[in-house]
XYZ file of N, CA and C in Angstrom:
771
model
N 9.121 -43.292 -13.445
C 9.404 -42.632 -12.165
C 9.676 -41.154 -12.400
N 8.953 -40.307 -11.669
C 9.154 -38.866 -11.759
C 10.293 -38.459 -10.831
N 11.338 -37.851 -11.393
C 12.497 -37.413 -10.601
C 12.312 -35.936 -10.249
N 12.359 -35.636 -8.953
C 12.135 -34.270 -8.476
C 13.319 -33.826 -7.632
N 13.969 -32.767 -8.070
C 15.020 -32.115 -7.290
C 14.311 -31.186 -6.300
N 14.396 -31.507 -5.018
C 13.616 -30.789 -4.004
C 14.264 -29.503 -3.516
N 15.404 -29.111 -4.102
C 16.079 -27.908 -3.603
C 16.976 -27.325 -4.692
N 16.575 -26.171 -5.223
C 17.439 -25.455 -6.168
C 17.082 -23.979 -6.147
N 17.980 -23.183 -6.708
C 17.796 -21.735 -6.734
C 17.829 -21.231 -8.174
N 17.264 -20.061 -8.373
C 17.206 -19.477 -9.714
C 18.616 -19.289 -10.271
N 18.813 -19.731 -11.507
C 20.085 -19.587 -12.214
C 20.027 -18.418 -13.205
N 21.186 -17.909 -13.533
C 21.317 -16.914 -14.592
C 22.473 -17.333 -15.505
N 22.191 -17.783 -16.743
C 20.876 -17.839 -17.375
C 20.116 -19.121 -17.015
N 18.800 -19.058 -17.197
C 17.947 -20.199 -16.897
C 18.281 -21.412 -17.754
N 18.699 -21.163 -18.983
C 18.983 -22.276 -19.889
C 20.091 -23.175 -19.358
N 21.031 -22.604 -18.609
C 22.092 -23.425 -18.025
C 21.516 -24.392 -16.989
N 20.543 -23.916 -16.227
C 19.912 -24.771 -15.227
C 19.135 -25.895 -15.913
N 18.390 -25.560 -16.930
C 17.626 -26.575 -17.660
C 18.564 -27.640 -18.235
N 19.713 -27.211 -18.746
C 20.684 -28.165 -19.296
C 21.191 -29.107 -18.205
N 21.443 -28.580 -16.997
C 21.875 -29.416 -15.882
C 20.798 -30.437 -15.507
N 19.546 -29.987 -15.471
C 18.452 -30.880 -15.110
C 18.273 -31.970 -16.162
N 18.400 -31.596 -17.417
C 18.300 -32.586 -18.495
C 19.403 -33.632 -18.368
N 20.609 -33.178 -18.091
C 21.737 -34.099 -17.962
C 21.533 -35.061 -16.802
N 20.914 -34.569 -15.724
C 20.682 -35.400 -14.549
C 19.417 -36.244 -14.652
N 18.631 -36.038 -15.699
C 17.378 -36.764 -15.838
C 16.332 -36.330 -14.834
N 16.361 -35.059 -14.449
C 15.410 -34.516 -13.478
C 14.208 -33.948 -14.223
N 13.004 -34.373 -13.798
C 11.785 -33.923 -14.466
C 11.311 -32.566 -13.960
N 11.354 -32.392 -12.657
C 10.905 -31.137 -12.054
C 11.840 -30.773 -10.912
N 11.888 -29.478 -10.590
C 12.711 -29.045 -9.463
C 11.993 -27.958 -8.677
N 12.096 -28.065 -7.358
C 11.590 -27.010 -6.490
C 12.560 -25.837 -6.585
N 12.019 -24.664 -6.876
C 12.859 -23.497 -7.148
C 12.617 -22.415 -6.104
N 13.723 -21.980 -5.475
C 13.675 -20.894 -4.505
C 14.284 -19.635 -5.115
N 13.828 -18.495 -4.631
C 14.466 -17.237 -5.022
C 15.861 -17.168 -4.420
N 16.698 -16.307 -4.972
C 18.047 -16.148 -4.459
C 18.535 -14.738 -4.724
N 19.328 -14.219 -3.805
C 19.956 -12.913 -4.029
C 21.353 -13.067 -4.605
N 22.212 -13.922 -4.063
C 23.514 -14.142 -4.725
C 23.363 -15.056 -5.935
N 24.255 -14.882 -6.897
C 24.291 -15.738 -8.090
C 25.733 -16.180 -8.325
N 26.231 -17.180 -7.578
C 27.620 -17.609 -7.754
C 27.899 -18.148 -9.148
N 26.853 -18.618 -9.835
C 27.064 -19.145 -11.189
C 27.464 -18.066 -12.187
N 27.263 -16.798 -11.837
C 27.680 -15.703 -12.714
C 29.181 -15.437 -12.645
N 29.800 -15.867 -11.557
C 31.196 -15.498 -11.295
C 32.138 -16.202 -12.264
N 33.070 -15.417 -12.802
C 34.094 -15.973 -13.675
C 35.477 -15.928 -13.073
N 35.604 -15.205 -11.970
C 36.894 -15.093 -11.286
C 36.679 -15.268 -9.789
N 37.764 -15.480 -9.063
C 37.672 -15.638 -7.619
C 37.144 -14.363 -6.970
N 37.567 -13.206 -7.494
C 37.089 -11.928 -6.948
C 35.587 -11.803 -7.115
N 35.086 -12.161 -8.287
C 33.638 -12.092 -8.526
C 32.888 -13.073 -7.626
N 33.456 -14.249 -7.421
C 32.810 -15.227 -6.546
C 32.769 -14.728 -5.104
N 33.840 -14.091 -4.653
C 33.836 -13.539 -3.296
C 32.709 -12.523 -3.122
N 32.464 -11.728 -4.144
C 31.387 -10.735 -4.082
C 30.031 -11.415 -3.909
N 29.790 -12.465 -4.700
C 28.517 -13.179 -4.614
C 28.378 -13.903 -3.275
N 29.455 -14.513 -2.805
C 29.380 -15.244 -1.542
C 29.233 -14.304 -0.351
N 29.733 -13.074 -0.482
C 29.509 -12.080 0.560
C 28.023 -11.752 0.658
N 27.358 -11.677 -0.487
C 25.900 -11.495 -0.486
C 25.221 -12.639 0.246
N 25.658 -13.857 -0.034
C 25.072 -15.029 0.629
C 25.283 -14.963 2.140
N 26.486 -14.602 2.563
C 26.779 -14.530 3.994
C 25.876 -13.519 4.686
N 25.693 -12.374 4.047
C 24.827 -11.353 4.642
C 23.374 -11.803 4.680
N 22.937 -12.501 3.629
C 21.559 -12.993 3.601
C 21.328 -14.012 4.714
N 22.288 -14.935 4.909
C 22.144 -15.957 5.939
C 22.239 -15.378 7.340
N 22.856 -14.215 7.449
C 22.973 -13.557 8.753
C 21.723 -12.769 9.115
N 20.767 -12.718 8.176
C 19.503 -12.076 8.506
C 19.202 -10.789 7.775
N 19.955 -10.486 6.711
C 19.663 -9.268 5.935
C 18.493 -9.542 4.996
N 17.297 -9.574 5.568
C 16.121 -10.055 4.849
C 15.752 -9.189 3.653
N 16.011 -7.897 3.725
C 15.566 -7.003 2.663
C 16.550 -6.926 1.499
N 17.653 -7.636 1.593
C 18.739 -7.522 0.627
C 18.320 -8.044 -0.741
N 17.911 -7.145 -1.640
C 17.574 -7.524 -3.010
C 16.360 -8.415 -3.141
N 15.468 -8.409 -2.152
C 14.336 -9.337 -2.150
C 13.426 -9.150 -3.355
N 13.134 -7.908 -3.719
C 12.195 -7.674 -4.818
C 12.781 -8.156 -6.138
N 14.070 -7.914 -6.352
C 14.722 -8.416 -7.568
C 14.680 -9.934 -7.608
N 14.968 -10.565 -6.480
C 14.948 -12.025 -6.408
C 13.557 -12.569 -6.685
N 12.531 -11.898 -6.175
C 11.159 -12.343 -6.414
C 10.816 -12.267 -7.896
N 11.211 -11.180 -8.542
C 10.928 -11.039 -9.971
C 11.652 -12.105 -10.788
N 12.892 -12.421 -10.408
C 13.642 -13.464 -11.111
C 12.954 -14.822 -10.958
N 12.460 -15.106 -9.763
C 11.760 -16.372 -9.538
C 10.515 -16.462 -10.402
N 9.725 -15.417 -10.415
C 8.492 -15.450 -11.194
C 8.777 -15.560 -12.692
N 9.845 -14.918 -13.150
C 10.215 -15.031 -14.563
C 10.606 -16.464 -14.912
N 11.317 -17.119 -14.003
C 11.716 -18.517 -14.228
C 10.496 -19.430 -14.270
N 9.556 -19.222 -13.372
C 8.353 -20.046 -13.342
C 7.510 -19.838 -14.594
N 7.459 -18.603 -15.068
C 6.709 -18.316 -16.294
C 7.378 -18.938 -17.518
N 8.713 -18.955 -17.519
C 9.452 -19.458 -18.675
C 9.396 -20.979 -18.777
N 9.412 -21.666 -17.622
C 9.457 -23.137 -17.622
C 8.457 -23.708 -16.610
N 7.162 -23.498 -16.839
C 6.172 -23.962 -15.851
C 6.106 -25.473 -15.716
N 6.588 -26.192 -16.714
C 6.555 -27.652 -16.645
C 7.759 -28.237 -15.924
N 8.765 -27.415 -15.641
C 9.984 -27.920 -15.004
C 10.180 -27.404 -13.577
N 9.664 -26.211 -13.277
C 9.917 -25.595 -11.979
C 8.655 -25.548 -11.122
N 8.836 -25.822 -9.823
C 7.775 -25.694 -8.825
C 8.210 -24.592 -7.864
N 7.446 -23.516 -7.786
C 7.879 -22.339 -7.053
C 7.578 -22.374 -5.564
N 8.579 -21.996 -4.768
C 8.422 -21.730 -3.347
C 8.820 -20.279 -3.116
N 8.117 -19.600 -2.226
C 8.419 -18.194 -1.949
C 8.873 -18.032 -0.501
N 9.938 -17.287 -0.317
C 10.377 -16.944 1.029
C 9.632 -15.709 1.504
N 9.538 -15.561 2.807
C 8.909 -14.375 3.392
C 9.813 -13.855 4.498
N 9.850 -12.533 4.704
C 10.690 -11.963 5.768
C 10.230 -12.444 7.146
N 11.171 -12.819 7.973
C 10.826 -13.328 9.300
C 10.484 -12.215 10.280
N 10.748 -10.973 9.889
C 10.420 -9.855 10.766
C 9.151 -9.130 10.333
N 8.382 -9.739 9.409
C 7.156 -9.103 8.940
C 6.140 -9.028 10.081
N 5.404 -7.919 10.211
C 4.459 -7.782 11.323
C 3.234 -8.672 11.194
N 2.874 -9.091 9.974
C 1.674 -9.903 9.768
C 2.005 -11.042 8.816
N 2.509 -12.144 9.371
C 2.914 -13.276 8.537
C 1.730 -13.889 7.814
N 0.556 -13.901 8.449
C -0.612 -14.501 7.810
C -0.959 -13.797 6.504
N -1.014 -12.476 6.541
C -1.348 -11.720 5.329
C -0.264 -11.873 4.280
N 0.987 -11.904 4.721
C 2.107 -12.010 3.789
C 2.096 -13.365 3.078
N 1.887 -14.439 3.814
C 1.846 -15.765 3.205
C 0.655 -15.876 2.254
N -0.486 -15.330 2.665
C -1.655 -15.381 1.786
C -1.408 -14.621 0.483
N -0.721 -13.483 0.579
C -0.483 -12.659 -0.613
C 0.688 -13.156 -1.452
N 1.829 -13.401 -0.807
C 3.062 -13.677 -1.550
C 3.249 -15.149 -1.918
N 2.613 -16.030 -1.180
C 2.773 -17.463 -1.456
C 1.524 -17.998 -2.160
N 0.408 -18.030 -1.440
C -0.821 -18.560 -2.021
C -1.305 -17.689 -3.178
N -1.278 -16.370 -2.978
C -1.781 -15.458 -4.001
C -0.986 -15.478 -5.293
N 0.268 -15.850 -5.220
C 1.116 -15.908 -6.416
C 1.256 -17.332 -6.968
N 0.468 -18.253 -6.425
C 0.453 -19.607 -6.952
C 1.646 -20.455 -6.585
N 2.359 -20.110 -5.502
C 3.501 -20.900 -5.059
C 3.009 -22.144 -4.320
N 3.863 -23.179 -4.286
C 3.463 -24.451 -3.699
C 3.946 -24.637 -2.268
N 4.748 -23.703 -1.784
C 5.250 -23.809 -0.434
C 6.047 -22.580 -0.055
N 6.642 -22.621 1.132
C 7.380 -21.492 1.692
C 8.840 -21.894 1.879
N 9.748 -21.042 1.442
C 11.162 -21.337 1.639
C 12.010 -20.688 0.577
N 13.248 -20.765 0.735
C 13.979 -21.347 1.841
C 14.146 -20.283 2.925
N 13.608 -20.531 4.113
C 13.743 -19.589 5.210
C 15.159 -19.654 5.783
N 15.710 -18.498 6.119
C 17.089 -18.442 6.603
C 17.177 -17.601 7.878
N 16.693 -18.133 8.997
C 16.828 -17.375 10.254
C 18.286 -17.236 10.640
N 18.653 -16.131 11.303
C 20.026 -15.989 11.796
C 20.371 -17.105 12.767
N 21.663 -17.377 12.997
C 22.049 -18.466 13.891
C 21.474 -18.307 15.290
N 21.002 -19.428 15.826
C 20.399 -19.514 17.157
C 19.109 -18.714 17.284
N 18.465 -18.421 16.139
C 17.198 -17.687 16.169
C 16.125 -18.395 15.345
N 16.168 -19.714 15.304
C 15.181 -20.463 14.527
C 13.756 -20.260 15.033
N 13.609 -19.831 16.273
C 12.268 -19.576 16.808
C 11.518 -18.523 16.001
N 12.258 -17.724 15.228
C 11.620 -16.658 14.443
C 10.770 -17.205 13.299
N 10.875 -18.496 13.000
C 10.029 -19.042 11.935
C 8.622 -19.376 12.424
N 8.353 -19.296 13.715
C 7.058 -19.739 14.237
C 5.864 -19.015 13.599
N 5.878 -17.675 13.439
C 4.721 -17.042 12.785
C 4.466 -17.578 11.380
N 5.534 -17.958 10.670
C 5.367 -18.509 9.329
C 4.724 -19.887 9.398
N 5.124 -20.697 10.369
C 4.507 -22.017 10.534
C 3.029 -21.880 10.892
N 2.713 -20.895 11.700
C 1.306 -20.653 12.050
C 0.512 -20.268 10.803
N 1.096 -19.398 9.985
C 0.423 -18.991 8.749
C 0.297 -20.153 7.776
N 1.338 -20.997 7.703
C 1.276 -22.170 6.821
C 0.177 -23.127 7.259
N -0.016 -23.252 8.562
C -1.110 -24.074 9.079
C -2.451 -23.512 8.659
N -2.604 -22.204 8.769
C -3.864 -21.555 8.410
C -4.178 -21.702 6.926
N -3.145 -21.922 6.109
C -3.342 -22.082 4.667
C -3.429 -23.560 4.269
N -3.772 -24.418 5.211
C -3.999 -25.815 4.894
C -2.798 -26.716 5.061
N -1.717 -26.203 5.649
C -0.536 -27.026 5.855
C 0.456 -26.959 4.726
N 0.834 -25.752 4.328
C 1.841 -25.589 3.278
C 3.186 -26.129 3.742
N 3.938 -26.815 2.870
C 5.286 -27.229 3.261
C 6.201 -26.023 3.445
N 7.088 -26.109 4.422
C 8.016 -25.034 4.746
C 9.434 -25.611 4.748
N 10.344 -24.972 4.009
C 11.739 -25.407 3.934
C 12.609 -24.410 4.683
N 13.455 -24.916 5.586
C 14.337 -24.064 6.378
C 15.785 -24.456 6.104
N 16.624 -23.453 5.928
C 18.053 -23.670 5.692
C 18.639 -24.508 6.812
N 19.401 -25.565 6.444
C 19.928 -26.468 7.453
C 21.423 -26.417 7.661
N 22.168 -25.890 6.674
C 23.629 -25.822 6.795
C 24.035 -24.573 7.571
N 25.357 -24.378 7.729
C 25.861 -23.198 8.439
C 25.277 -21.925 7.817
N 24.892 -20.955 8.664
C 25.188 -20.848 10.099
C 24.153 -21.479 11.027
N 23.244 -22.317 10.486
C 22.290 -23.003 11.353
C 23.042 -23.838 12.398
N 22.605 -23.766 13.635
C 23.288 -24.442 14.733
C 22.514 -25.693 15.166
N 23.166 -26.509 15.994
C 22.487 -27.679 16.555
C 21.288 -27.246 17.395
N 21.427 -26.130 18.086
C 20.294 -25.611 18.872
C 19.141 -25.216 17.968
N 19.446 -24.652 16.797
C 18.392 -24.310 15.842
C 17.619 -25.549 15.404
N 18.331 -26.639 15.156
C 17.662 -27.876 14.744
C 16.712 -28.364 15.835
N 17.130 -28.257 17.076
C 16.250 -28.666 18.176
C 15.040 -27.740 18.272
N 15.258 -26.450 18.032
C 14.140 -25.502 18.041
C 13.143 -25.833 16.929
N 13.660 -26.147 15.742
C 12.765 -26.520 14.631
C 11.932 -27.744 14.998
N 12.554 -28.699 15.676
C 11.832 -29.899 16.084
C 10.714 -29.554 17.059
N 11.001 -28.708 18.027
C 9.969 -28.278 18.979
C 8.818 -27.585 18.253
N 9.152 -26.737 17.286
C 8.122 -26.024 16.542
C 7.308 -26.975 15.666
N 7.980 -27.956 15.072
C 7.256 -28.929 14.246
C 6.199 -29.656 15.066
N 6.505 -29.942 16.316
C 5.529 -30.621 17.176
C 4.345 -29.715 17.501
N 4.586 -28.421 17.538
C 3.483 -27.483 17.811
C 2.591 -27.295 16.589
N 3.156 -27.527 15.396
C 2.398 -27.310 14.162
C 2.441 -28.592 13.320
N 1.749 -29.633 13.768
C 1.869 -30.949 13.127
C 1.301 -31.023 11.726
N 0.493 -30.052 11.328
C -0.074 -30.082 9.973
C 0.900 -29.556 8.926
N 1.989 -28.946 9.362
C 2.954 -28.354 8.430
C 4.108 -29.327 8.181
N 4.328 -29.746 6.931
C 5.541 -30.504 6.622
C 6.750 -29.558 6.692
N 7.647 -29.812 7.636
C 8.803 -28.940 7.844
C 10.047 -29.646 7.314
N 10.667 -29.057 6.299
C 11.811 -29.667 5.629
C 13.087 -28.972 6.082
N 14.027 -29.748 6.632
C 15.358 -29.249 6.955
C 16.245 -29.506 5.745
N 16.834 -28.463 5.196
C 17.611 -28.618 3.964
C 19.074 -28.950 4.262
N 19.787 -29.328 3.225
C 21.239 -29.593 3.255
C 21.657 -30.587 4.337
N 20.756 -31.530 4.667
C 21.054 -32.600 5.617
C 21.534 -32.069 6.976
N 21.141 -30.826 7.283
C 21.539 -30.241 8.561
C 22.985 -29.803 8.636
N 23.685 -29.794 7.491
C 25.064 -29.325 7.469
C 25.974 -30.153 8.362
N 26.818 -29.474 9.138
C 27.768 -30.158 10.011
C 27.076 -30.936 11.127
N 25.806 -30.642 11.363
C 25.061 -31.291 12.442
C 24.168 -32.398 11.900
N 24.643 -33.103 10.876
C 23.795 -34.058 10.171
C 23.352 -35.215 11.067
N 24.171 -35.653 11.996
C 23.737 -36.743 12.882
C 22.582 -36.290 13.774
N 22.689 -35.082 14.311
C 21.578 -34.530 15.091
C 20.329 -34.406 14.228
N 20.508 -33.925 13.002
C 19.369 -33.725 12.112
C 18.660 -35.043 11.823
N 19.426 -36.096 11.554
C 18.814 -37.399 11.273
C 17.974 -37.870 12.464
N 18.532 -37.788 13.663
C 17.810 -38.239 14.853
C 16.552 -37.415 15.093
N 16.674 -36.103 14.984
C 15.537 -35.225 15.280
C 14.422 -35.394 14.255
N 14.786 -35.451 12.982
C 13.766 -35.622 11.939
C 13.131 -37.004 12.039
N 13.935 -38.015 12.303
C 13.416 -39.385 12.432
C 12.298 -39.462 13.470
N 12.450 -38.720 14.560
C 11.504 -38.809 15.668
C 10.398 -37.759 15.596
N 10.301 -37.051 14.475
C 9.283 -36.001 14.312
C 8.508 -36.279 13.029
N 7.311 -36.833 13.111
C 6.612 -37.360 11.935
C 6.320 -36.364 10.823
N 6.246 -35.074 11.129
C 5.956 -34.103 10.078
C 7.202 -33.374 9.590
N 8.389 -33.908 9.920
C 9.632 -33.315 9.439
C 10.255 -34.178 8.341
N 10.952 -33.500 7.428
C 11.630 -34.150 6.303
C 13.071 -33.658 6.260
N 13.934 -34.462 5.652
C 15.344 -34.104 5.549
C 15.745 -34.120 4.082
N 16.178 -32.963 3.595
C 16.639 -32.846 2.203
C 18.148 -33.043 2.180
N 18.666 -33.750 1.177
C 19.995 -34.365 1.243
C 21.113 -33.638 0.504
N 20.894 -32.442 0.043
C 21.901 -31.794 -0.804
C 23.152 -31.405 -0.025
N 24.246 -31.242 -0.776
C 25.544 -30.737 -0.307
C 26.111 -31.518 0.870
N 25.781 -32.808 0.975
C 26.369 -33.633 2.032
C 27.869 -33.751 1.802
N 28.626 -33.654 2.881
C 30.086 -33.682 2.747
C 30.632 -35.099 2.683
N 29.875 -36.073 3.182
C 30.326 -37.460 3.152
C 29.166 -38.362 2.730
N 29.491 -39.375 1.931
C 28.454 -40.210 1.335
C 27.698 -40.996 2.393
N 28.380 -41.480 3.428
C 27.639 -42.302 4.382
C 26.654 -41.487 5.208
N 26.768 -40.155 5.208
C 25.721 -39.343 5.834
C 24.412 -39.506 5.068
N 24.503 -39.495 3.741
C 23.320 -39.713 2.905
C 22.788 -41.128 3.116
N 23.689 -42.101 3.146
C 23.274 -43.493 3.322
C 22.539 -43.694 4.639
N 23.073 -43.120 5.713
C 22.451 -43.289 7.022
C 21.116 -42.552 7.107
N 21.053 -41.364 6.522
C 19.793 -40.613 6.537
C 18.687 -41.402 5.843
N 19.003 -41.947 4.674
C 17.997 -42.716 3.935
C 17.630 -43.990 4.686
N 18.609 -44.627 5.310
C 18.350 -45.851 6.072
C 17.442 -45.582 7.266
N 17.678 -44.472 7.957
C 16.897 -44.152 9.151
C 15.520 -43.569 8.820
N 15.438 -42.806 7.722
C 14.186 -42.099 7.391
C 13.850 -42.335 5.916
N 13.619 -43.550 5.484
C 13.445 -43.815 4.050
C 12.266 -43.102 3.418
N 11.226 -42.830 4.189
C 10.016 -42.230 3.621
C 9.963 -40.721 3.800
N 11.015 -40.127 4.425
C 10.998 -38.666 4.630
C 12.355 -38.040 4.329
N 13.080 -38.636 3.393
C 14.302 -38.019 2.874
C 14.076 -37.643 1.420
N 14.653 -36.520 1.021
C 14.377 -35.939 -0.294
C 15.670 -35.664 -1.054
N 15.742 -36.164 -2.276
C 16.834 -35.811 -3.173
C 16.771 -34.324 -3.497
N 17.918 -33.650 -3.360
C 18.018 -32.247 -3.735
C 19.450 -31.931 -4.120
N 19.629 -30.900 -4.911
C 20.981 -30.554 -5.380
C 21.518 -29.268 -4.776
N 20.615 -28.360 -4.342
C 21.008 -27.014 -3.927
C 21.768 -26.298 -5.035
N 21.423 -26.622 -6.277
C 22.051 -25.931 -7.408
C 21.744 -24.435 -7.335
N 22.729 -23.573 -7.654
C 24.013 -23.832 -8.289
C 25.155 -24.187 -7.331
N 24.877 -24.292 -6.027
C 25.944 -24.638 -5.081
C 26.300 -26.123 -5.181
N 25.346 -26.927 -5.588
C 25.571 -28.339 -5.835
C 25.231 -28.668 -7.272
N 25.468 -29.913 -7.650
C 25.257 -30.349 -9.028
C 24.203 -31.453 -9.049
N 23.140 -31.310 -9.850
C 22.084 -32.328 -9.875
C 22.578 -33.719 -10.254
N 23.547 -33.795 -11.171
C 24.069 -35.105 -11.573
C 24.754 -35.785 -10.395
N 25.612 -35.047 -9.707
C 26.336 -35.613 -8.564
C 25.374 -35.965 -7.432
N 24.403 -35.092 -7.171
C 23.452 -35.339 -6.088
C 22.618 -36.585 -6.364
N 22.163 -36.746 -7.608
C 21.383 -37.943 -7.934
C 22.241 -39.198 -7.847
N 23.460 -39.117 -8.365
C 24.350 -40.274 -8.311
C 24.634 -40.686 -6.872
N 24.814 -39.703 -5.986
C 25.063 -39.997 -4.576
C 23.898 -40.766 -3.965
N 22.684 -40.307 -4.231
C 21.499 -41.004 -3.711
C 21.440 -42.429 -4.250
N 21.690 -42.598 -5.535
C 21.603 -43.925 -6.140
C 22.675 -44.873 -5.591
N 23.874 -44.334 -5.358
C 24.945 -45.150 -4.798
C 24.664 -45.522 -3.346
N 23.945 -44.642 -2.637
C 23.714 -44.838 -1.205
C 22.460 -45.648 -0.910
N 21.701 -46.025 -1.941
C 20.402 -46.669 -1.745
C 20.352 -47.988 -2.502
N 20.278 -49.084 -1.788
C 20.238 -50.390 -2.445
C 18.838 -50.759 -2.925
N 17.837 -50.403 -2.139
C 16.472 -50.805 -2.468
C 15.900 -49.940 -3.592
N 15.437 -50.540 -4.695
C 14.810 -49.750 -5.756
C 13.570 -49.013 -5.276
N 12.826 -49.615 -4.358
C 11.611 -48.970 -3.862
C 11.946 -47.726 -3.042
N 12.955 -47.841 -2.183
C 13.360 -46.677 -1.387
C 13.973 -45.612 -2.287
N 14.777 -46.020 -3.258
C 15.380 -45.062 -4.193
C 14.302 -44.265 -4.914
N 13.225 -44.922 -5.292
C 12.128 -44.224 -5.967
C 11.475 -43.201 -5.044
N 11.321 -43.560 -3.754
C 10.767 -42.613 -2.795
C 11.639 -41.364 -2.694
N 12.937 -41.564 -2.509
C 13.857 -40.454 -2.253
C 13.994 -39.568 -3.484
N 14.040 -40.174 -4.662
C 14.285 -39.406 -5.882
C 13.056 -38.668 -6.399
N 11.879 -38.954 -5.845
C 10.748 -38.202 -6.376
C 9.397 -38.507 -5.788
N 9.128 -39.759 -5.422
C 7.784 -40.110 -4.985
C 7.377 -39.378 -3.714
N 8.306 -39.254 -2.759
C 7.986 -38.537 -1.523
C 7.744 -37.060 -1.787
N 8.586 -36.464 -2.620
C 8.410 -35.044 -2.954
C 7.106 -34.816 -3.694
N 6.758 -35.740 -4.566
C 5.496 -35.613 -5.300
C 4.311 -35.592 -4.351
N 4.324 -36.490 -3.363
C 3.252 -36.516 -2.383
C 3.264 -35.243 -1.538
N 4.446 -34.791 -1.157
C 4.558 -33.593 -0.329
C 4.031 -32.356 -1.040
N 4.261 -32.295 -2.352
C 3.855 -31.137 -3.142
C 2.430 -31.236 -3.665
N 1.790 -32.369 -3.417
C 0.425 -32.532 -3.895
C 0.349 -32.694 -5.393
């Protein structure tokens, strides 16, 4: 069984991430670029600095260190091509999403788009990216699901998924505090998937897998989450070996081609 972590971010140093994946028995991981690096922090003050970067990025500061983050992602993919599967984010305010996706995602050999982080209550801004993903054959698109994403954002994503049925649309972090809404909305939208990282309660994972066994994805959101804990949570929450195999890797493998 191929184990695939469907959600992680570039670590510094990369060797620490590889060690975590080895410990968790993860074969491959979907890797997103990142501007903050909380794993670098050694003190509370340093962590506050990194988390402030994250807060600004989630609020829509799209240009914040993007080029540095892109270079870090490409360096990670070059260093460990057998372990990492690259996804590239694109600015939601770009004037020509089609050209940007063709150049920055397809042109650089990435396997999908993400993690997109629209500001709260502005999930509609991902529509040009979904249109571009459709034009490129239906690239998978991952959208941030935890705070500051709102319940209204989740409903907007569902409406957009119905308009672009060829695009696999992945809601990350189990929809955060709105996990019950996320489960219902994804369950009723055939081209939507729910990634399970950073769940605050175990039965949220159990219910998500029970309701959507073929469209839930194991993910760690490392370095914010831990691959060992995330995998253990899925295994504890899943009784069926066949469903466990789907969640831990088979579904992601099919999604990634």
